[in-house]
Amino acid sequence: MTTQQHWDREVDFVVVGSGAGGLTAAYTAATAGLSTLIIEKASVYGGSTALSGGGIWIPNNPTLRRAGITDPRENVRAYLDAVVGDGAPSDNIDTFIDAGPRMLEFLEQSSPHMRFQWCPGYSDYHPEQPGGRPEGRSIEPLPVDLKKLGVDEDLLRPAALATPPGLFITSKDFVALNMVTRTWKGRRAALLAGLRAIKAIVLRRHMDTLGRSLIARLRLAVKDAGVPLLLDTPLQSLVTDDSGAVLGVLAEHRGEPLRIRARAGVLLASGGFEHNNEMRKQYLRPGGQDDYSAASTDNTGDGIRAGQSVGAAVDLMDDAWWMPSFERPDGIQQVLVSERSIPRSIIVDQSGRRFTNEAAPYVTFVHAQIDGGHDPAWFIFDRTAKSRYPVGGIMPGQSFPEDWLTSGLIHTAESLPELAAAIGVDADALCGTVDRYNGFARTGRDLDHHRGDSAYDNYYGDPSLPQPTLDMLDRGPFYALRIRVGDLGTKGGLVYNASAQVLREDGSVIDGLYATGNTSAAVMGNDYAGAGATIGPAMVFGYVAAKAAAGQSF
């Protein structure tokens, strides 16, 4: 579009999207002296971050340093070189490494709301690679009382799954609680969680954790900085001048057009295209085109399409932050993270055979699933596993919902041949696969797929066993849960430089346009460095974009 002569509103910096990347950018811009406005398509704020675990993967951040976890820069770079390879521009990787710690230092030093804790032992996803850390680099926000938000509490995007009144669990708690029937540490964690819940109820606190805590803390910081947030305001298009520079946005606010001038620039932080079926079919690889995404339902590629319409290049559009998941009868997509490390379980395809390391990082697992055409897939486990470990949010001793059984989501049978018949798998193949797996469980080494060889595999395993992820699968009744190729969001998006400026196909800068988060091509390339390697870079490049728009270095 050419220059608009009329503006309904004028500010220095417009942020499109209210996830962690957008809110970090808005706070940074306001603190740098820019008049800033956030527009959000949905009627609630928080984006996919609010639905997430809220983890942040940024090496050498202040929380890690306080815990004595420091890295020579060359170790971090070696790890990212091994994990990312040539999947992202080298300059962008350098910016992530250098700007990340400064971004978190800035948040902690400038706002009393931004407080975090380390998740000890939450291994990097590839700790065996050069520079990898088995003890992990992931941090998470501390629990927060949502009552501090005032009227904005009810506008925070709801969690995907409801929790009992008063109960709030961090990622640090979760790994221990998973072993509540197996370890004293798990029982202690359950007791403490219960006591915290009682205290929260008595004191009438609305405590929350994970992604909603991160968003709440960022929202409090943004409010302190005086940044307005317009909900129900979807982006329609970018406004440019005759040279192609971005001058502002054309949005729609509660059904009415709204033209906003952005003197210093526009940041697109509106998520990926995970719920745009046309774009999924156009870009994603076969096997991952169906929408079983756990991301915000409002993410339909608006920012990416707007960037493309003004000449922006895109990359990594065939990939996603893949996640094995299952679709509950009520339509909710539920992810499988810890379950895949459960001893006494395997995952097979329709041939009845294992096809990869079940406990591998979720993107790695699904890449193997898609590349080998292993769909449908079935999560197979036995009575002992059901009685010891949570599965899909169903606790030990709790029955699976009746509609999970009647809908065909989960099947059960007294014997493996009967289970094979129920799910249409060759009985001899399934029985042979289980026999071979049980042999590995007896010896403690998975010679086929090396499950348990990585520290990451064992993080969610059972520490009371000699090999935390391997145990005999031999006690009926047996269960089979249908696994889908799900995702946490798409990886592909607008190409950008080390200042988060969006680029054209020829490498030239589109003046006034920035991108971060899943609207941009992931700095992690086709892989995943560790828990929070989606949110961490989104925050970093949001910070970098705001600094660049303000004419400041990070």
Coordinates of C-alpha atoms in Angstrom, one line a residue:
M1 CA 0.0 0.0 0.0
T2 CA 1.1 3.6 -0.5
T3 CA 1.4 6.2 2.2
Q4 CA -1.9 6.9 4.0
Q5 CA -2.8 10.5 4.5
H6 CA -5.0 9.9 7.6
W7 CA -4.1 8.1 10.8
D8 CA -6.5 7.3 13.6
R9 CA -3.6 6.9 16.1
E10 CA 0.1 7.7 16.1
V11 CA 2.8 6.1 18.2
D12 CA 6.5 5.3 17.9
F13 CA 6.3 1.5 18.0
V14 CA 3.5 -0.9 17.3
V15 CA 3.7 -4.5 18.6
V16 CA 1.4 -7.0 16.9
G17 CA 0.8 -9.9 19.4
S18 CA 0.8 -10.3 23.1
G19 CA 2.9 -13.4 23.8
A20 CA 6.2 -13.3 25.6
G21 CA 8.0 -11.9 22.5
G22 CA 5.6 -9.1 22.0
L23 CA 5.3 -8.1 25.6
T24 CA 9.1 -8.2 26.1
A25 CA 9.5 -5.9 23.1
A26 CA 6.7 -3.5 24.2
Y27 CA 8.3 -3.2 27.7
T28 CA 11.8 -2.7 26.2
A29 CA 10.6 -0.1 23.8
A30 CA 8.7 1.9 26.4
T31 CA 11.6 1.8 28.8
A32 CA 13.8 3.1 25.9
G33 CA 11.5 6.1 25.6
L34 CA 9.3 5.0 22.7
S35 CA 5.5 5.6 22.8
T36 CA 4.3 2.0 22.3
L37 CA 1.0 0.3 21.5
I38 CA 0.2 -3.5 21.5
I39 CA -2.6 -4.8 19.3
E40 CA -3.9 -8.3 19.9
K41 CA -6.3 -10.2 17.6
A42 CA -7.9 -12.3 20.4
S43 CA -10.2 -11.2 23.1
V44 CA -7.6 -12.4 25.6
Y45 CA -3.9 -11.7 25.8
G46 CA -0.9 -14.1 26.2
G47 CA -0.9 -16.0 22.9
S48 CA 0.6 -19.5 22.8
T49 CA 3.0 -18.5 25.7
A50 CA 0.0 -18.6 28.1
L51 CA -0.7 -22.2 27.1
S52 CA 3.0 -23.3 27.4
G53 CA 5.2 -24.5 30.2
G54 CA 6.8 -21.0 30.3
G55 CA 10.3 -22.3 30.1
I56 CA 13.1 -20.0 28.8
W57 CA 16.3 -21.4 27.3
I58 CA 19.0 -18.7 27.3
P59 CA 22.5 -19.8 28.3
N60 CA 24.5 -17.6 30.8
N61 CA 21.4 -15.8 32.1
P62 CA 21.5 -14.3 35.6
T63 CA 19.3 -17.0 37.2
L64 CA 21.8 -19.6 36.0
R65 CA 24.8 -17.6 37.1
R66 CA 23.3 -17.2 40.6
A67 CA 23.1 -21.0 40.7
G68 CA 26.7 -21.3 39.7
I69 CA 25.9 -22.4 36.1
T70 CA 28.1 -20.6 33.7
D71 CA 29.4 -21.3 30.2
P72 CA 32.3 -20.2 28.2
R73 CA 30.8 -18.5 25.1
E74 CA 32.6 -21.0 22.8
N75 CA 30.8 -23.9 24.5
V76 CA 27.4 -22.3 23.9
R77 CA 28.3 -21.6 20.3
A78 CA 29.7 -25.2 19.8
Y79 CA 26.4 -26.6 21.1
L80 CA 24.2 -24.4 18.9
D81 CA 26.5 -25.2 15.9
A82 CA 25.9 -28.9 16.6
V83 CA 22.2 -28.6 17.1
V84 CA 21.3 -25.8 14.6
G85 CA 24.0 -26.3 12.0
D86 CA 23.3 -24.1 9.0
G87 CA 19.6 -24.0 9.8
A88 CA 19.8 -20.3 10.9
P89 CA 22.1 -17.4 10.0
S90 CA 25.3 -17.3 12.0
D91 CA 24.9 -13.7 12.9
N92 CA 21.4 -14.4 14.4
I93 CA 22.8 -17.2 16.5
D94 CA 25.5 -14.8 17.8
T95 CA 22.9 -12.2 18.6
F96 CA 20.9 -14.8 20.5
I97 CA 23.9 -15.9 22.5
D98 CA 25.0 -12.3 23.4
A99 CA 21.7 -10.5 23.7
G100 CA 19.9 -13.2 25.7
P101 CA 21.6 -12.7 29.1
R102 CA 21.4 -8.9 28.7
M103 CA 17.7 -9.1 28.0
L104 CA 17.0 -11.1 31.2
E105 CA 19.3 -8.8 33.2
F106 CA 17.4 -5.8 31.9
L107 CA 14.0 -7.4 32.9
E108 CA 15.2 -8.3 36.3
Q109 CA 16.9 -5.0 37.0
S110 CA 14.2 -2.7 35.7
S111 CA 11.0 -4.5 36.9
P112 CA 10.2 -6.0 40.3
H113 CA 7.8 -8.4 38.6
M114 CA 10.4 -10.4 36.6
R115 CA 11.6 -13.2 38.7
F116 CA 12.8 -16.7 37.7
Q117 CA 14.1 -20.0 39.0
W118 CA 16.4 -22.7 37.4
C119 CA 14.9 -26.1 36.6
P120 CA 17.8 -28.3 37.8
G121 CA 18.4 -31.5 35.9
Y122 CA 16.1 -30.5 33.0
S123 CA 18.7 -31.5 30.5
D124 CA 19.4 -29.7 27.2
Y125 CA 17.7 -31.7 24.5
H126 CA 21.0 -32.9 23.0
P127 CA 23.3 -33.0 26.0
E128 CA 25.7 -35.5 24.3
Q129 CA 26.6 -32.9 21.7
P130 CA 29.6 -30.6 22.1
G131 CA 28.7 -27.9 24.7
G132 CA 25.5 -29.7 25.8
R133 CA 24.6 -29.7 29.5
P134 CA 23.0 -32.7 31.1
E135 CA 22.1 -30.5 34.1
G136 CA 20.3 -28.1 31.8
R137 CA 20.0 -24.4 31.1
S138 CA 16.3 -23.9 31.3
I139 CA 14.6 -21.5 33.7
E140 CA 11.0 -20.7 34.5
P141 CA 9.0 -17.8 36.1
L142 CA 8.3 -18.0 39.7
P143 CA 4.6 -18.5 40.7
V144 CA 2.6 -15.3 40.7
D145 CA -0.6 -14.1 42.3
L146 CA -2.9 -13.2 39.4
K147 CA -4.9 -10.9 41.6
K148 CA -2.1 -8.4 41.1
L149 CA -3.4 -8.0 37.5
G150 CA -6.6 -6.4 38.7
V151 CA -9.2 -6.2 35.9
D152 CA -6.6 -7.8 33.5
E153 CA -6.8 -11.1 35.4
D154 CA -9.9 -12.2 33.5
L155 CA -8.4 -11.1 30.2
L156 CA -5.4 -13.5 30.5
R157 CA -5.7 -16.4 28.1
P158 CA -7.1 -19.4 30.0
A159 CA -5.0 -22.5 30.6
A160 CA -5.6 -25.4 28.2
L161 CA -6.4 -27.7 31.1
A162 CA -8.2 -26.8 34.4
T163 CA -6.5 -27.4 37.7
P164 CA -8.1 -27.9 41.2
P165 CA -8.7 -24.8 43.2
G166 CA -5.6 -23.4 44.8
L167 CA -3.3 -25.9 43.1
F168 CA -0.3 -24.5 41.3
I169 CA 2.6 -26.6 40.0
T170 CA 5.9 -25.4 38.4
S171 CA 8.0 -27.4 35.9
K172 CA 10.4 -28.0 38.7
D173 CA 7.6 -29.5 40.8
F174 CA 6.2 -31.5 37.9
V175 CA 9.1 -33.9 37.3
A176 CA 9.0 -34.9 41.0
L177 CA 5.2 -35.2 41.2
N178 CA 5.3 -37.6 38.2
M179 CA 6.9 -40.1 40.6
V180 CA 4.5 -39.6 43.4
T181 CA 3.9 -43.4 43.7
R182 CA 7.6 -44.2 43.3
T183 CA 9.8 -41.9 45.3
W184 CA 9.9 -40.1 48.6
K185 CA 10.8 -36.9 46.7
G186 CA 7.6 -37.3 44.7
R187 CA 5.5 -37.8 47.8
R188 CA 7.2 -34.8 49.4
A189 CA 6.4 -32.7 46.3
A190 CA 2.8 -33.7 46.5
L191 CA 2.6 -32.8 50.2
L192 CA 4.1 -29.4 49.6
A193 CA 1.8 -28.8 46.6
G194 CA -1.2 -29.6 48.7
L195 CA 0.0 -27.3 51.6
R196 CA 0.6 -24.5 49.1
A197 CA -2.9 -25.0 47.7
I198 CA -4.5 -24.8 51.1
K199 CA -2.5 -21.6 51.9
A200 CA -3.5 -20.0 48.6
I201 CA -7.2 -20.8 49.3
V202 CA -7.0 -19.5 52.9
L203 CA -5.2 -16.3 51.8
R204 CA -7.5 -15.9 48.8
R205 CA -4.6 -15.8 46.4
H206 CA -5.0 -16.7 42.7
M207 CA -1.6 -18.3 42.2
D208 CA -0.5 -19.5 38.8
T209 CA 2.7 -20.8 37.2
L210 CA 4.2 -21.8 33.9
G211 CA 3.3 -19.8 30.8
R212 CA 0.5 -17.9 32.4
S213 CA 2.9 -16.8 35.2
L214 CA 5.4 -15.5 32.6
I215 CA 2.7 -13.6 30.7
A216 CA 1.2 -12.2 33.9
R217 CA 4.6 -11.0 35.0
L218 CA 5.3 -9.4 31.7
R219 CA 1.8 -7.8 31.6
L220 CA 2.5 -6.2 35.0
A221 CA 5.8 -4.8 33.7
V222 CA 4.1 -3.5 30.6
K223 CA 1.3 -1.9 32.7
D224 CA 3.9 -0.2 34.9
A225 CA 5.5 1.2 31.8
G226 CA 2.2 2.7 30.6
V227 CA 1.8 0.6 27.4
P228 CA -1.8 0.3 26.2
L229 CA -3.0 -3.1 25.0
L230 CA -5.9 -3.2 22.5
L231 CA -7.7 -6.6 22.4
D232 CA -10.0 -7.7 19.6
T233 CA -7.7 -5.8 17.2
P234 CA -6.5 -8.1 14.4
L235 CA -3.9 -6.9 11.9
Q236 CA -5.3 -6.5 8.4
S237 CA -2.2 -5.2 6.5
L238 CA 0.9 -3.2 6.7
V239 CA 1.0 0.4 5.4
T240 CA 4.0 1.3 3.3
D241 CA 5.3 4.3 1.4
D242 CA 6.4 4.2 -2.2
S243 CA 9.9 3.0 -1.3
G244 CA 8.5 -0.1 0.5
A245 CA 9.2 1.1 4.0
V246 CA 6.6 0.3 6.6
L247 CA 4.9 3.3 8.1
G248 CA 2.3 1.6 10.2
V249 CA -0.6 -0.9 10.3
L250 CA -4.1 -1.1 9.2
A251 CA -6.0 -3.0 11.9
E252 CA -9.6 -3.6 12.8
H253 CA -10.7 -2.8 16.3
R254 CA -14.0 -4.3 17.3
G255 CA -15.2 -4.3 13.8
E256 CA -14.0 -0.8 12.8
P257 CA -11.0 0.0 10.7
L258 CA -8.1 1.5 12.7
R259 CA -5.0 3.0 11.0
I260 CA -2.0 3.3 13.3
R261 CA 1.1 5.2 12.4
A262 CA 4.3 3.6 13.8
R263 CA 7.1 6.2 13.5
A264 CA 9.9 3.9 14.7
G265 CA 8.6 0.6 13.3
V266 CA 6.2 -2.3 13.6
L267 CA 7.1 -5.6 15.3
L268 CA 5.2 -8.7 14.1
A269 CA 4.9 -11.1 17.0
S270 CA 1.6 -12.7 16.2
G271 CA 2.5 -16.4 16.2
G272 CA 2.8 -18.9 13.4
F273 CA 0.3 -20.4 10.9
E274 CA -0.6 -23.5 13.0
H275 CA -4.4 -23.1 12.7
N276 CA -4.4 -22.0 9.0
N277 CA -5.3 -25.2 7.1
E278 CA -4.6 -23.6 3.8
M279 CA -1.1 -22.6 4.8
R280 CA -0.5 -26.0 6.5
K281 CA -1.3 -27.8 3.3
Q282 CA 0.7 -25.3 1.2
Y283 CA 3.9 -25.4 3.4
L284 CA 4.1 -28.3 5.9
R285 CA 5.5 -31.6 4.9
P286 CA 3.2 -34.6 4.3
G287 CA 2.3 -36.3 7.6
G288 CA 2.2 -33.0 9.5
Q289 CA -0.4 -31.1 7.5
D290 CA -3.4 -32.0 9.6
D291 CA -4.1 -29.6 12.5
Y292 CA -3.5 -31.2 15.8
S293 CA -1.8 -28.1 17.2
A294 CA -1.8 -27.1 20.9
A295 CA -1.0 -23.5 20.0
S296 CA -3.4 -20.6 20.4
T297 CA -6.4 -21.0 18.1
D298 CA -6.0 -17.4 17.0
N299 CA -2.7 -18.2 15.3
T300 CA -3.5 -18.3 11.6
G301 CA -0.4 -16.8 10.0
D302 CA -1.6 -13.1 9.9
G303 CA 1.8 -11.6 10.5
I304 CA 3.5 -13.9 8.1
R305 CA 1.0 -13.1 5.3
A306 CA 1.3 -9.4 6.0
G307 CA 5.1 -9.6 5.8
Q308 CA 4.9 -11.6 2.5
S309 CA 2.5 -9.0 1.1
V310 CA 5.2 -6.3 1.4
G311 CA 8.0 -8.5 -0.1
A312 CA 9.4 -10.3 2.9
A313 CA 11.3 -13.6 2.4
V314 CA 10.3 -16.7 4.4
D315 CA 12.2 -19.8 5.5
L316 CA 11.7 -23.1 7.4
M317 CA 8.1 -23.1 6.3
D318 CA 7.9 -26.9 6.1
D319 CA 8.7 -27.4 9.7
A320 CA 7.1 -27.0 13.2
W321 CA 7.8 -27.3 16.9
W322 CA 6.5 -30.9 16.6
M323 CA 5.0 -32.6 19.6
P324 CA 3.4 -36.1 19.9
S325 CA -0.1 -35.6 21.1
F326 CA -3.6 -37.0 21.2
E327 CA -6.9 -35.4 20.6
R328 CA -9.4 -35.9 23.4
P329 CA -13.0 -36.5 22.6
D330 CA -13.8 -32.9 23.7
G331 CA -11.4 -31.6 20.9
I332 CA -8.6 -30.6 23.3
Q333 CA -5.1 -31.4 22.0
Q334 CA -3.1 -33.0 24.8
V335 CA 0.7 -33.3 24.4
L336 CA 2.9 -36.3 25.4
V337 CA 6.1 -35.2 27.0
S338 CA 6.9 -37.1 30.2
E339 CA 4.8 -40.2 29.2
R340 CA 7.3 -41.2 26.5
S341 CA 9.9 -41.9 29.1
I342 CA 7.6 -44.2 31.1
P343 CA 9.2 -47.6 31.7
R344 CA 7.0 -50.5 30.7
S345 CA 5.9 -48.7 27.6
I346 CA 6.8 -48.5 23.9
I347 CA 5.5 -46.7 20.8
V348 CA 4.8 -48.7 17.6
D349 CA 3.4 -47.9 14.2
Q350 CA 0.8 -49.8 12.3
S351 CA 3.3 -52.5 11.5
G352 CA 3.5 -53.3 15.2
R353 CA 7.2 -52.3 15.4
R354 CA 9.1 -49.5 17.2
F355 CA 10.6 -46.9 14.9
T356 CA 12.6 -44.6 17.1
N357 CA 13.7 -43.7 20.6
E358 CA 10.4 -43.0 22.3
A359 CA 12.0 -40.8 25.0
A360 CA 13.8 -38.6 22.5
P361 CA 13.1 -34.8 22.4
Y362 CA 9.6 -34.3 20.9
V363 CA 10.8 -32.5 17.7
T364 CA 13.3 -35.3 17.1
F365 CA 10.6 -38.0 17.8
V366 CA 8.1 -36.5 15.4
H367 CA 10.7 -35.9 12.7
A368 CA 11.4 -39.6 12.8
Q369 CA 7.7 -40.3 12.7
I370 CA 7.0 -38.1 9.7
D371 CA 10.1 -39.0 7.7
G372 CA 9.4 -42.7 8.1
G373 CA 5.6 -42.4 7.5
H374 CA 4.9 -44.0 10.8
D375 CA 1.2 -42.9 11.1
P376 CA -0.9 -44.0 12.9
A377 CA 1.2 -44.7 16.0
W378 CA 0.2 -46.3 19.2
F379 CA 1.5 -45.7 22.8
I380 CA 1.5 -49.2 24.3
F381 CA 1.8 -49.7 28.1
D382 CA 0.7 -52.2 30.7
R383 CA -1.2 -52.4 34.0
T384 CA 1.9 -51.7 36.1
A385 CA 2.7 -48.5 34.1
K386 CA -0.9 -47.4 34.5
S387 CA -0.7 -47.9 38.3
R388 CA 2.6 -46.1 38.7
Y389 CA 2.7 -43.1 36.3
P390 CA 0.4 -40.4 35.0
V391 CA -0.7 -40.8 31.4
G392 CA -2.3 -38.0 29.5
G393 CA -3.2 -36.2 32.7
I394 CA -4.9 -39.3 34.2
M395 CA -3.2 -40.1 37.5
P396 CA -2.3 -43.5 38.9
G397 CA -5.4 -45.2 40.3
Q398 CA -7.7 -43.0 38.3
S399 CA -9.7 -44.7 35.5
F400 CA -9.5 -43.4 31.9
P401 CA -12.7 -41.4 31.0
E402 CA -15.3 -43.6 29.5
D403 CA -15.5 -41.5 26.3
W404 CA -11.7 -42.1 25.7
L405 CA -12.6 -45.8 25.5
T406 CA -15.8 -45.5 23.5
S407 CA -14.3 -43.1 21.0
G408 CA -11.4 -45.4 20.2
L409 CA -8.8 -43.0 21.6
I410 CA -7.6 -45.7 23.9
H411 CA -8.0 -49.5 23.7
T412 CA -7.4 -52.1 26.4
A413 CA -7.2 -55.9 26.3
E414 CA -6.0 -58.6 28.7
S415 CA -3.4 -59.9 26.2
L416 CA -1.1 -58.4 23.6
P417 CA -2.7 -60.4 20.7
E418 CA -6.1 -59.1 21.7
L419 CA -4.8 -55.6 21.9
A420 CA -3.2 -56.0 18.5
A421 CA -6.5 -57.1 17.0
A422 CA -8.3 -54.1 18.6
I423 CA -5.9 -51.6 16.9
G424 CA -5.5 -53.4 13.7
V425 CA -1.8 -54.4 14.2
D426 CA -0.3 -57.8 13.3
A427 CA -0.3 -59.7 16.6
D428 CA 2.9 -61.6 15.9
A429 CA 4.8 -58.4 15.0
L430 CA 3.6 -56.6 18.2
C431 CA 4.4 -59.6 20.4
G432 CA 7.8 -59.9 18.8
T433 CA 8.4 -56.2 19.4
V434 CA 7.5 -56.4 23.0
D435 CA 9.6 -59.5 23.5
R436 CA 12.6 -57.8 22.0
Y437 CA 12.0 -54.6 24.1
N438 CA 11.7 -56.8 27.2
G439 CA 15.1 -58.3 26.4
F440 CA 16.6 -54.8 26.4
A441 CA 14.8 -54.0 29.6
R442 CA 16.5 -57.0 31.2
T443 CA 20.0 -56.0 30.1
G444 CA 19.4 -52.3 30.6
R445 CA 20.5 -51.3 27.0
D446 CA 18.2 -50.5 24.1
L447 CA 20.3 -51.8 21.2
D448 CA 17.8 -50.7 18.6
H449 CA 17.1 -47.1 19.4
H450 CA 19.3 -46.3 22.4
R451 CA 16.5 -45.2 24.7
G452 CA 18.0 -44.1 28.0
D453 CA 21.5 -43.3 26.6
S454 CA 20.9 -39.6 26.8
A455 CA 20.4 -37.6 30.0
Y456 CA 17.4 -36.0 28.4
D457 CA 15.7 -39.4 28.0
N458 CA 16.0 -40.1 31.7
Y459 CA 14.8 -36.8 33.1
Y460 CA 11.2 -38.0 33.1
G461 CA 12.1 -41.6 33.8
D462 CA 11.8 -43.5 37.0
P463 CA 14.9 -42.9 39.2
S464 CA 14.0 -45.9 41.4
L465 CA 14.9 -48.3 38.6
P466 CA 18.4 -49.3 37.4
Q467 CA 17.6 -47.9 34.0
P468 CA 15.0 -45.1 34.4
T469 CA 13.3 -45.5 31.0
L470 CA 13.4 -49.3 30.6
D471 CA 11.4 -52.0 32.4
M472 CA 9.5 -55.1 31.5
L473 CA 6.2 -54.6 29.7
D474 CA 4.5 -57.8 30.7
R475 CA 1.4 -57.4 32.9
G476 CA -2.1 -57.2 31.5
P477 CA -4.4 -55.6 30.9
F478 CA -2.5 -53.8 28.2
Y479 CA -3.4 -50.3 26.8
A480 CA -2.9 -48.6 23.4
L481 CA -3.3 -44.8 23.1
R482 CA -3.6 -43.3 19.6
I483 CA -0.8 -40.8 19.0
R484 CA -1.1 -37.9 16.5
V485 CA 1.5 -35.7 14.9
G486 CA 0.9 -32.6 16.8
D487 CA 2.8 -29.3 17.3
L488 CA 3.3 -26.4 19.7
G489 CA 3.4 -24.0 16.7
T490 CA 5.0 -23.7 13.3
K491 CA 8.8 -22.9 12.9
G492 CA 8.7 -21.1 9.6
G493 CA 8.3 -17.4 9.1
L494 CA 9.8 -14.2 8.0
V495 CA 13.5 -14.0 7.4
Y496 CA 15.3 -11.4 9.6
N497 CA 18.8 -10.1 10.4
A498 CA 20.7 -9.8 13.6
S499 CA 18.7 -6.6 14.5
A500 CA 15.4 -8.5 14.0
Q501 CA 14.7 -6.4 10.8
V502 CA 12.7 -8.3 8.2
L503 CA 14.4 -9.0 4.9
R504 CA 13.4 -9.4 1.3
E505 CA 14.4 -12.2 -0.9
D506 CA 17.4 -10.2 -2.1
G507 CA 18.6 -9.7 1.5
S508 CA 17.7 -6.0 1.6
V509 CA 16.0 -4.6 4.7
I510 CA 12.3 -3.7 4.8
D511 CA 12.6 -0.5 6.7
G512 CA 10.4 -0.2 9.7
L513 CA 9.5 -3.9 9.9
Y514 CA 10.7 -6.3 12.6
A515 CA 9.7 -9.9 13.5
T516 CA 10.1 -12.3 16.4
G517 CA 8.7 -15.6 17.8
N518 CA 6.9 -18.0 15.5
T519 CA 6.1 -15.2 13.0
S520 CA 9.9 -15.4 12.2
A521 CA 12.0 -18.2 10.9
A522 CA 13.3 -20.0 14.1
V523 CA 16.8 -19.3 15.1
M524 CA 16.9 -22.9 16.3
G525 CA 16.6 -24.0 12.7
N526 CA 15.0 -27.5 12.4
D527 CA 15.9 -28.6 15.9
Y528 CA 15.4 -27.7 19.5
A529 CA 18.2 -26.8 21.9
G530 CA 16.3 -27.3 25.2
A531 CA 13.1 -26.5 27.1
G532 CA 12.2 -22.9 26.4
A533 CA 14.1 -22.6 23.1
T534 CA 10.9 -21.3 21.5
I535 CA 10.1 -18.6 24.1
G536 CA 13.7 -17.7 24.9
P537 CA 14.5 -16.5 21.3
A538 CA 11.1 -14.9 21.0
M539 CA 11.9 -12.7 24.0
V540 CA 15.5 -12.1 22.9
F541 CA 14.6 -10.9 19.4
G542 CA 11.7 -8.9 20.7
Y543 CA 14.1 -7.1 22.9
V544 CA 16.6 -6.7 20.1
A545 CA 13.9 -5.3 17.8
A546 CA 12.8 -2.7 20.3
K547 CA 16.4 -1.6 21.0
A548 CA 17.0 -1.3 17.2
A549 CA 13.8 0.7 16.7
A550 CA 14.9 3.1 19.5
G551 CA 18.3 3.5 17.9
Q552 CA 20.0 1.7 20.8
S553 CA 22.4 -1.2 20.9
F554 CA 21.6 -4.1 23.1

